[in-house]
Amino acid sequence: MIEDRDRLASSEARELALDCLETGIEAGHPRTVVREAVALEGDALRVGDAAYDRREYEEIVVLGGGNAGAHVAVALEEILGDRIDRGVVVTDDPVETDRVTVREGDHPVPSERGVDATRELLETADAVDEDTLVLAAITGGGSALMPAPAGGVSLADLQSTTDGLLASGADIHEINAVRKHLSALKGGQLARRLAPGTVASLVLSDVVGNDPSVIASGPVAPDESTFEDALAVLERYRIDAPDAVVDRLERGTAGEIAETPSPDDPAFDTVSNHVVADGMTVLEAARETAADRGYETLVLSSRVRGEAREAATTHVAVAEEALATGTPISPPAVILSGGETTVTVRGDGAGGPNQEFATSAALALENGGRITVAAVDTDGIDGATDAAGALVDGATVADPDDARVALAENDVYPYLASRDALLLTGPTGTNLNDLRVLVVR
């Protein structure tokens, strides 16, 4: 999975860190988790803890998208075969399918081909009736990959607003509050279009807390955010949004545009959401790998968030405490965490949260080669780069001033490349937030 792995695995600690990354990501792949969550048992189709009598439906349709959308479709086809009648998923990681149409979009900024693909998805959704069982593939990245600009808002307006939000340091809840209110699909609006069909969603969560209304901006989940909330986000982060965006949010705040459907909306009477994988899925697999090698293990949290470079110094401090005092864990040990950190962009360089985490950690290391740090985005795409993240240790930073300049200019990608620290995987087929591994010898 990781390119040039042999060169990167130049020590036992580095090899273990890479093993933890790979086994964690593999554990969260749709072919693994969907097989565990979905099964045919006679005439019953089990999805999570719910069962559906296939005899009650005239057709089964697969709809949805995200980074792992096509892989979920493949996994469902392997289980259900020709019992699936049709479907459409939108993704940036296409794979061959038999029954479900795979359309391509772009991530993290929405594109014209994503708009076209989502239009086909919505047309398929509009044909659903009460005799249809919809299996909804909802995975991380779906917000950008399934753009459906609402009336009066153009794709260019969405792109500009998304760029501003991603660079602002806003968290995913705030970003999605805006995106939901600029969309004809997000914030439960796909569920409204699918009613009165029965919907069982298979969710691969890339957000802290696994809130279905946040993952891919909650196409089939109730939305408690409002137009007023969305407008407040733009004001809080001083986003210079296009006039059409501001106008729509102001009209919605004034009650001139209907709100996204709330939890008591009848559209959700026949909808159930099932989280089949999340950040803890990845962490548990990585922890098992480390334990099998004889290392003590500690999962700090699956919910780490905030500024990436600041989170890095805290993680390194925990590892240093382990070395100095054996608290909270005695070396040899592996410390793990997940979640989703952010970057407030002030420079004009290339990088991503995991690359900034790794660079900041490398600067903070004071114990030579006794601490090794790896950090990746599990979808294989950190920020808008082709790197998943980076692997660093006490030898990574040769000139601290160079590393500090790279961080100050948000230009850590070329810096890490020059230090042979980047981790490249390509699209991994899943998206379950960040995975961070600290090996303490």
Short mmCIF file of C-alpha atoms in Angstrom, two decimals:
data_model
loop_
_atom_site.label_atom_id
_atom_site.label_comp_id
_atom_site.label_asym_id
_atom_site.label_seq_id
_atom_site.Cartn_x
_atom_site.Cartn_y
_atom_site.Cartn_z
CA MET A 1 0.00 0.00 0.00
CA ILE A 2 2.75 2.48 0.94
CA GLU A 3 5.08 3.35 -1.93
CA ASP A 4 8.82 2.81 -1.50
CA ARG A 5 8.11 0.98 1.74
CA ASP A 6 11.43 -0.86 1.96
CA ARG A 7 13.41 2.37 1.96
CA LEU A 8 11.11 3.99 4.52
CA ALA A 9 11.29 0.97 6.85
CA SER A 10 14.93 1.56 7.73
CA SER A 11 14.52 0.65 11.41
CA GLU A 12 12.35 -1.62 13.52
CA ALA A 13 10.41 1.37 14.84
CA ARG A 14 9.73 2.78 11.38
CA GLU A 15 8.70 -0.65 10.06
CA LEU A 16 6.27 -1.10 12.94
CA ALA A 17 4.77 2.35 12.36
CA LEU A 18 4.19 1.50 8.69
CA ASP A 19 2.66 -1.86 9.60
CA CYS A 20 0.25 -0.15 11.99
CA LEU A 21 -0.79 2.29 9.28
CA GLU A 22 -1.40 -0.39 6.68
CA THR A 23 -3.29 -2.81 8.89
CA GLY A 24 -5.41 0.01 10.25
CA ILE A 25 -6.41 1.26 6.82
CA GLU A 26 -7.06 -2.28 5.55
CA ALA A 27 -9.36 -2.98 8.52
CA GLY A 28 -11.54 -0.05 7.52
CA HIS A 29 -11.85 -0.96 3.85
CA PRO A 30 -15.45 -1.50 2.64
CA ARG A 31 -14.73 -5.06 1.51
CA THR A 32 -13.99 -5.85 5.17
CA VAL A 33 -16.62 -3.86 7.04
CA VAL A 34 -19.54 -4.28 4.63
CA ARG A 35 -19.08 -8.06 4.68
CA GLU A 36 -19.42 -7.91 8.47
CA ALA A 37 -22.43 -5.57 8.47
CA VAL A 38 -24.55 -6.93 5.60
CA ALA A 39 -25.81 -10.47 5.08
CA LEU A 40 -28.55 -12.42 3.30
CA GLU A 41 -30.35 -14.72 5.71
CA GLY A 42 -33.10 -16.45 3.74
CA ASP A 43 -35.57 -13.79 2.63
CA ALA A 44 -34.14 -11.33 5.14
CA LEU A 45 -31.46 -8.78 4.31
CA ARG A 46 -29.57 -7.83 7.45
CA VAL A 47 -28.00 -4.39 7.59
CA GLY A 48 -26.34 -3.74 10.92
CA ASP A 49 -28.90 -4.51 13.62
CA ALA A 50 -31.89 -4.14 11.26
CA ALA A 51 -33.51 -6.74 9.00
CA TYR A 52 -35.51 -6.16 5.83
CA ASP A 53 -37.83 -8.70 4.19
CA ARG A 54 -36.80 -8.65 0.52
CA ARG A 55 -40.28 -9.94 -0.47
CA GLU A 56 -41.75 -6.57 0.53
CA TYR A 57 -39.80 -4.68 -2.14
CA GLU A 58 -39.99 -4.74 -5.91
CA GLU A 59 -36.43 -3.49 -6.33
CA ILE A 60 -33.20 -2.79 -4.48
CA VAL A 61 -31.30 0.35 -5.48
CA VAL A 62 -27.83 1.49 -4.38
CA LEU A 63 -27.26 5.27 -4.15
CA GLY A 64 -24.68 7.53 -2.58
CA GLY A 65 -21.02 8.36 -2.77
CA GLY A 66 -17.82 9.57 -1.21
CA ASN A 67 -14.20 8.45 -1.36
CA ALA A 68 -15.24 4.86 -0.60
CA GLY A 69 -18.58 4.92 -2.44
CA ALA A 70 -17.62 2.64 -5.33
CA HIS A 71 -15.93 0.14 -3.01
CA VAL A 72 -19.11 -0.06 -0.91
CA ALA A 73 -21.06 -0.73 -4.14
CA VAL A 74 -18.66 -3.55 -5.07
CA ALA A 75 -18.95 -5.09 -1.60
CA LEU A 76 -22.76 -4.97 -1.82
CA GLU A 77 -22.68 -6.57 -5.27
CA GLU A 78 -20.54 -9.40 -3.92
CA ILE A 79 -23.19 -10.09 -1.27
CA LEU A 80 -26.41 -9.42 -3.20
CA GLY A 81 -25.42 -10.07 -6.82
CA ASP A 82 -28.31 -9.65 -9.26
CA ARG A 83 -30.69 -8.86 -6.43
CA ILE A 84 -29.47 -5.28 -6.89
CA ASP A 85 -31.53 -3.75 -9.70
CA ARG A 86 -29.65 -0.52 -10.33
CA GLY A 87 -27.88 2.36 -8.68
CA VAL A 88 -25.54 5.36 -8.92
CA VAL A 89 -22.57 6.26 -6.74
CA VAL A 90 -20.26 9.26 -7.10
CA THR A 91 -16.59 8.93 -6.14
CA ASP A 92 -13.01 9.98 -6.93
CA ASP A 93 -11.81 6.37 -6.59
CA PRO A 94 -13.72 4.46 -9.29
CA VAL A 95 -13.70 0.67 -9.56
CA GLU A 96 -15.49 -1.72 -11.89
CA THR A 97 -19.03 -2.72 -10.93
CA ASP A 98 -21.72 -4.95 -12.47
CA ARG A 99 -25.05 -3.46 -11.38
CA VAL A 100 -24.29 0.01 -10.04
CA THR A 101 -23.22 2.95 -12.20
CA VAL A 102 -20.04 4.62 -10.93
CA ARG A 103 -19.69 8.32 -11.74
CA GLU A 104 -16.65 10.45 -10.97
CA GLY A 105 -16.46 13.68 -9.03
CA ASP A 106 -13.66 15.60 -7.33
CA HIS A 107 -12.44 16.13 -3.78
CA PRO A 108 -11.90 18.27 -1.72
CA VAL A 109 -13.27 21.02 -4.00
CA PRO A 110 -16.47 20.26 -6.00
CA SER A 111 -16.29 20.13 -9.81
CA GLU A 112 -18.49 20.28 -12.90
CA ARG A 113 -18.26 16.54 -13.44
CA GLY A 114 -19.34 16.06 -9.84
CA VAL A 115 -22.39 18.23 -10.51
CA ASP A 116 -23.26 16.16 -13.59
CA ALA A 117 -22.80 12.90 -11.69
CA THR A 118 -24.92 14.08 -8.79
CA ARG A 119 -27.64 15.16 -11.19
CA GLU A 120 -27.85 11.55 -12.41
CA LEU A 121 -27.95 10.33 -8.82
CA LEU A 122 -30.86 12.67 -8.03
CA GLU A 123 -32.75 11.60 -11.14
CA THR A 124 -32.44 7.99 -9.99
CA ALA A 125 -33.58 8.99 -6.51
CA ASP A 126 -36.66 10.74 -7.88
CA ALA A 127 -37.77 7.45 -9.50
CA VAL A 128 -37.85 5.64 -6.12
CA ASP A 129 -41.27 4.71 -4.73
CA GLU A 130 -42.70 2.95 -1.67
CA ASP A 131 -41.82 -0.48 -3.10
CA THR A 132 -38.08 0.33 -3.26
CA LEU A 133 -35.38 -0.54 -0.75
CA VAL A 134 -32.49 1.92 -1.07
CA LEU A 135 -29.06 0.95 0.23
CA ALA A 136 -27.34 4.30 0.68
CA ALA A 137 -23.53 4.31 0.57
CA ILE A 138 -22.53 7.34 2.64
CA THR A 139 -18.79 7.82 3.07
CA GLY A 140 -16.29 10.54 3.83
CA GLY A 141 -15.62 13.01 1.04
CA GLY A 142 -19.23 12.90 -0.10
CA SER A 143 -19.77 16.60 0.61
CA ALA A 144 -17.40 17.67 -2.16
CA LEU A 145 -17.98 14.70 -4.46
CA MET A 146 -21.78 15.09 -4.57
CA PRO A 147 -22.34 18.79 -5.21
CA ALA A 148 -25.89 19.80 -6.05
CA PRO A 149 -25.94 23.61 -6.08
CA ALA A 150 -29.22 24.97 -4.79
CA GLY A 151 -31.23 27.49 -6.78
CA GLY A 152 -29.35 30.72 -7.44
CA VAL A 153 -25.96 29.25 -6.45
CA SER A 154 -23.46 28.29 -9.14
CA LEU A 155 -20.67 25.73 -9.04
CA ALA A 156 -18.15 28.57 -9.02
CA ASP A 157 -19.90 29.98 -5.95
CA LEU A 158 -19.61 26.59 -4.23
CA GLN A 159 -15.95 26.25 -5.16
CA SER A 160 -15.04 29.69 -3.89
CA THR A 161 -16.93 29.19 -0.63
CA THR A 162 -15.43 25.72 -0.09
CA ASP A 163 -11.91 27.02 -0.69
CA GLY A 164 -12.44 29.77 1.86
CA LEU A 165 -13.86 27.42 4.47
CA LEU A 166 -11.09 24.82 4.06
CA ALA A 167 -8.42 27.49 4.53
CA SER A 168 -10.13 29.17 7.49
CA GLY A 169 -9.54 26.59 10.22
CA ALA A 170 -13.29 25.97 10.57
CA ASP A 171 -14.16 22.46 11.78
CA ILE A 172 -16.20 19.98 9.75
CA HIS A 173 -19.45 20.78 11.58
CA GLU A 174 -19.14 24.44 10.69
CA ILE A 175 -18.13 23.75 7.10
CA ASN A 176 -21.05 21.39 6.59
CA ALA A 177 -23.58 23.79 8.11
CA VAL A 178 -22.77 26.07 5.19
CA ARG A 179 -22.62 23.37 2.51
CA LYS A 180 -25.96 21.88 3.54
CA HIS A 181 -27.73 25.18 3.01
CA LEU A 182 -26.24 25.67 -0.44
CA SER A 183 -27.29 22.21 -1.67
CA ALA A 184 -30.30 20.37 -3.05
CA LEU A 185 -29.05 17.04 -1.63
CA LYS A 186 -27.26 17.58 1.67
CA GLY A 187 -28.77 17.97 5.12
CA GLY A 188 -31.40 15.25 4.69
CA GLN A 189 -32.67 16.55 1.38
CA LEU A 190 -31.83 13.29 -0.42
CA ALA A 191 -34.00 11.44 2.13
CA ARG A 192 -36.84 13.84 1.36
CA ARG A 193 -36.52 12.99 -2.34
CA LEU A 194 -36.40 9.24 -1.64
CA ALA A 195 -39.57 9.23 0.49
CA PRO A 196 -41.68 7.11 0.77
CA GLY A 197 -39.04 4.52 -0.17
CA THR A 198 -37.26 2.57 2.57
CA VAL A 199 -33.66 3.65 3.12
CA ALA A 200 -30.90 1.75 4.93
CA SER A 201 -27.67 3.71 4.87
CA LEU A 202 -24.22 2.15 5.26
CA VAL A 203 -22.03 4.85 6.76
CA LEU A 204 -18.24 4.94 6.86
CA SER A 205 -17.57 7.78 9.26
CA ASP A 206 -14.81 10.32 8.73
CA VAL A 207 -15.97 12.70 11.45
CA VAL A 208 -15.38 12.88 15.18
CA GLY A 209 -18.40 11.51 17.03
CA ASN A 210 -19.92 9.64 14.04
CA ASP A 211 -22.84 12.06 13.67
CA PRO A 212 -24.68 10.88 10.49
CA SER A 213 -25.82 14.45 9.86
CA VAL A 214 -22.19 15.50 9.41
CA ILE A 215 -20.75 12.59 7.41
CA ALA A 216 -20.89 13.65 3.72
CA SER A 217 -23.12 16.47 5.02
CA GLY A 218 -25.84 13.98 5.95
CA PRO A 219 -27.77 13.35 2.70
CA VAL A 220 -30.20 10.96 4.44
CA ALA A 221 -29.90 12.22 8.03
CA PRO A 222 -31.91 14.91 9.84
CA ASP A 223 -30.32 18.35 10.04
CA GLU A 224 -30.48 20.54 13.12
CA SER A 225 -28.33 23.32 11.67
CA THR A 226 -30.03 26.36 10.19
CA PHE A 227 -29.51 29.07 7.62
CA GLU A 228 -28.68 31.36 10.54
CA ASP A 229 -25.95 28.96 11.71
CA ALA A 230 -24.47 28.86 8.21
CA LEU A 231 -24.40 32.64 7.94
CA ALA A 232 -22.75 32.86 11.36
CA VAL A 233 -19.92 30.57 10.20
CA LEU A 234 -19.12 32.87 7.29
CA GLU A 235 -19.10 35.85 9.63
CA ARG A 236 -17.07 34.08 12.34
CA TYR A 237 -14.26 33.18 9.94
CA ARG A 238 -14.60 36.29 7.80
CA ILE A 239 -15.22 34.27 4.65
CA ASP A 240 -15.56 36.54 1.62
CA ALA A 241 -18.32 34.45 0.04
CA PRO A 242 -19.90 35.29 -3.33
CA ASP A 243 -22.99 37.50 -3.31
CA ALA A 244 -25.23 34.61 -4.41
CA VAL A 245 -24.16 32.56 -1.38
CA VAL A 246 -24.70 35.36 1.10
CA ASP A 247 -28.03 36.25 -0.52
CA ARG A 248 -29.32 32.67 -0.24
CA LEU A 249 -28.29 32.34 3.40
CA GLU A 250 -29.84 35.71 4.27
CA ARG A 251 -33.08 34.79 2.51
CA GLY A 252 -33.15 31.50 4.35
CA THR A 253 -32.55 33.24 7.67
CA ALA A 254 -35.50 35.52 6.87
CA GLY A 255 -37.73 32.48 6.25
CA GLU A 256 -38.02 32.97 2.50
CA ILE A 257 -36.47 29.53 1.77
CA ALA A 258 -37.52 26.27 3.42
CA GLU A 259 -35.11 24.86 6.00
CA THR A 260 -33.40 21.49 5.60
CA PRO A 261 -35.53 18.68 7.12
CA SER A 262 -35.32 18.38 10.92
CA PRO A 263 -35.56 15.15 12.97
CA ASP A 264 -39.38 15.25 13.12
CA ASP A 265 -39.74 15.42 9.33
CA PRO A 266 -41.81 12.46 8.01
CA ALA A 267 -39.12 11.84 5.36
CA PHE A 268 -37.16 9.97 8.05
CA ASP A 269 -39.97 7.61 9.06
CA THR A 270 -38.53 4.92 6.77
CA VAL A 271 -34.82 5.79 7.08
CA SER A 272 -32.22 4.05 9.25
CA ASN A 273 -28.54 4.95 9.43
CA HIS A 274 -25.90 2.33 10.25
CA VAL A 275 -22.29 3.32 10.99
CA VAL A 276 -20.30 0.28 9.84
CA ALA A 277 -16.79 1.70 10.29
CA ASP A 278 -15.16 4.68 11.97
CA GLY A 279 -11.87 5.91 13.34
CA MET A 280 -11.92 3.36 16.16
CA THR A 281 -12.11 0.55 13.58
CA VAL A 282 -8.72 1.70 12.31
CA LEU A 283 -7.22 2.27 15.75
CA GLU A 284 -8.18 -1.15 17.09
CA ALA A 285 -6.53 -2.90 14.14
CA ALA A 286 -3.36 -0.81 14.50
CA ARG A 287 -3.28 -1.49 18.24
CA GLU A 288 -3.56 -5.23 17.67
CA THR A 289 -0.64 -5.11 15.24
CA ALA A 290 1.56 -3.36 17.80
CA ALA A 291 0.51 -5.71 20.62
CA ASP A 292 1.33 -8.74 18.48
CA ARG A 293 4.91 -7.41 18.22
CA GLY A 294 5.23 -7.24 22.00
CA TYR A 295 4.66 -3.50 22.43
CA GLU A 296 2.47 -1.96 25.10
CA THR A 297 -0.31 0.08 23.47
CA LEU A 298 -2.29 3.19 24.32
CA VAL A 299 -5.11 4.75 22.31
CA LEU A 300 -5.13 8.40 23.33
CA SER A 301 -8.40 9.19 21.56
CA SER A 302 -10.28 8.68 18.32
CA ARG A 303 -11.52 12.28 18.59
CA VAL A 304 -8.42 14.48 18.40
CA ARG A 305 -9.16 17.80 16.71
CA GLY A 306 -7.87 21.36 16.64
CA GLU A 307 -4.79 22.84 14.99
CA ALA A 308 -2.55 20.04 13.64
CA ARG A 309 0.79 21.52 14.68
CA GLU A 310 -0.42 22.08 18.24
CA ALA A 311 -1.81 18.56 18.54
CA ALA A 312 1.60 17.27 17.44
CA THR A 313 3.49 18.87 20.32
CA THR A 314 1.01 17.39 22.79
CA HIS A 315 1.42 13.91 21.30
CA VAL A 316 5.21 14.16 21.46
CA ALA A 317 4.96 15.33 25.09
CA VAL A 318 3.03 12.17 25.96
CA ALA A 319 5.70 10.02 24.28
CA GLU A 320 8.48 11.89 26.08
CA GLU A 321 6.73 11.38 29.42
CA ALA A 322 6.53 7.67 28.70
CA LEU A 323 10.29 7.62 28.10
CA ALA A 324 11.10 9.65 31.19
CA THR A 325 8.73 8.18 33.77
CA GLY A 326 6.86 5.21 32.27
CA THR A 327 3.64 7.22 32.50
CA PRO A 328 1.01 6.79 31.09
CA ILE A 329 2.64 3.76 29.45
CA SER A 330 6.02 2.01 29.71
CA PRO A 331 8.24 1.61 26.63
CA PRO A 332 8.53 -0.19 24.37
CA ALA A 333 5.15 1.23 23.48
CA VAL A 334 2.95 2.40 20.65
CA ILE A 335 0.73 5.42 21.20
CA LEU A 336 -2.18 5.85 18.78
CA SER A 337 -4.78 8.47 18.01
CA GLY A 338 -7.42 9.33 15.43
CA GLY A 339 -9.74 12.23 14.74
CA GLU A 340 -9.47 15.15 12.38
CA THR A 341 -7.13 18.07 12.91
CA THR A 342 -7.28 21.28 10.90
CA VAL A 343 -4.92 23.85 9.46
CA THR A 344 -5.46 27.59 9.48
CA VAL A 345 -3.86 28.62 6.19
CA ARG A 346 -1.84 31.81 6.29
CA GLY A 347 0.77 30.97 3.67
CA ASP A 348 0.57 29.93 0.05
CA GLY A 349 2.29 26.55 0.02
CA ALA A 350 1.39 22.86 -0.28
CA GLY A 351 0.64 20.45 2.51
CA GLY A 352 -2.11 19.08 4.71
CA PRO A 353 -3.00 18.53 8.38
CA ASN A 354 -1.08 15.27 8.72
CA GLN A 355 1.99 16.70 7.04
CA GLU A 356 1.90 19.71 9.37
CA PHE A 357 1.40 17.34 12.32
CA ALA A 358 4.46 15.34 11.30
CA THR A 359 6.63 18.42 10.69
CA SER A 360 5.69 19.94 14.02
CA ALA A 361 6.33 16.60 15.76
CA ALA A 362 9.75 16.30 14.13
CA LEU A 363 10.63 19.77 15.43
CA ALA A 364 9.51 18.83 18.93
CA LEU A 365 11.43 15.55 19.20
CA GLU A 366 14.23 15.73 21.74
CA ASN A 367 15.07 12.06 22.16
CA GLY A 368 16.85 11.22 18.92
CA GLY A 369 15.74 7.96 17.42
CA ARG A 370 13.76 6.72 20.42
CA ILE A 371 10.47 8.23 19.15
CA THR A 372 9.10 7.68 15.64
CA VAL A 373 5.96 9.44 14.45
CA ALA A 374 3.68 8.62 11.51
CA ALA A 375 0.50 10.47 10.57
CA VAL A 376 -1.80 9.88 7.60
CA ASP A 377 -5.24 10.65 6.30
CA THR A 378 -6.77 7.20 5.82
CA ASP A 379 -8.16 8.11 2.37
CA GLY A 380 -4.59 8.56 1.10
CA ILE A 381 -5.06 12.26 0.31
CA ASP A 382 -3.82 14.77 2.89
CA GLY A 383 -5.05 18.24 2.05
CA ALA A 384 -4.95 18.79 -1.70
CA THR A 385 -1.71 16.85 -2.20
CA ASP A 386 -0.84 13.37 -3.47
CA ALA A 387 0.63 12.44 -0.08
CA ALA A 388 -1.27 10.57 2.63
CA GLY A 389 0.95 12.05 5.33
CA ALA A 390 4.48 11.62 6.61
CA LEU A 391 6.85 9.49 8.72
CA VAL A 392 9.42 11.30 10.89
CA ASP A 393 11.85 10.74 13.75
CA GLY A 394 14.62 12.55 15.58
CA ALA A 395 16.81 12.63 12.46
CA THR A 396 14.24 14.19 10.14
CA VAL A 397 14.92 17.84 10.94
CA ALA A 398 18.47 18.83 10.03
CA ASP A 399 17.90 22.60 10.18
CA PRO A 400 15.08 23.63 12.54
CA ASP A 401 14.79 27.04 10.90
CA ASP A 402 13.90 25.43 7.56
CA ALA A 403 11.15 23.40 9.20
CA ARG A 404 9.77 26.45 11.01
CA VAL A 405 9.67 28.45 7.78
CA ALA A 406 7.84 25.59 6.04
CA LEU A 407 5.21 25.57 8.79
CA ALA A 408 4.89 29.35 8.82
CA GLU A 409 4.27 29.37 5.08
CA ASN A 410 2.03 26.25 5.11
CA ASP A 411 4.53 24.73 2.70
CA VAL A 412 5.54 21.51 4.43
CA TYR A 413 5.03 19.19 1.43
CA PRO A 414 8.27 20.19 -0.37
CA TYR A 415 10.12 20.30 2.94
CA LEU A 416 9.07 16.74 3.84
CA ALA A 417 9.83 15.60 0.30
CA SER A 418 13.37 16.95 0.65
CA ARG A 419 13.73 14.93 3.87
CA ASP A 420 12.37 11.70 2.29
CA ALA A 421 9.55 11.74 4.84
CA LEU A 422 6.39 11.76 2.70
CA LEU A 423 4.06 8.75 2.70
CA LEU A 424 2.36 8.02 -0.63
CA THR A 425 -0.43 5.46 -0.93
CA GLY A 426 -2.74 6.70 -3.65
CA PRO A 427 -6.49 6.37 -2.95
CA THR A 428 -6.94 3.69 -0.30
CA GLY A 429 -10.60 2.83 -0.93
CA THR A 430 -11.75 4.13 2.44
CA ASN A 431 -11.94 7.34 4.47
CA LEU A 432 -12.02 7.06 8.26
CA ASN A 433 -10.25 10.20 9.44
CA ASP A 434 -6.63 10.51 10.47
CA LEU A 435 -4.41 7.80 11.94
CA ARG A 436 -1.39 8.74 14.03
CA VAL A 437 1.21 6.28 15.35
CA LEU A 438 4.01 7.08 17.81
CA VAL A 439 6.51 4.26 18.42
CA VAL A 440 8.48 4.72 21.65
CA ARG A 441 11.54 2.49 22.00
#
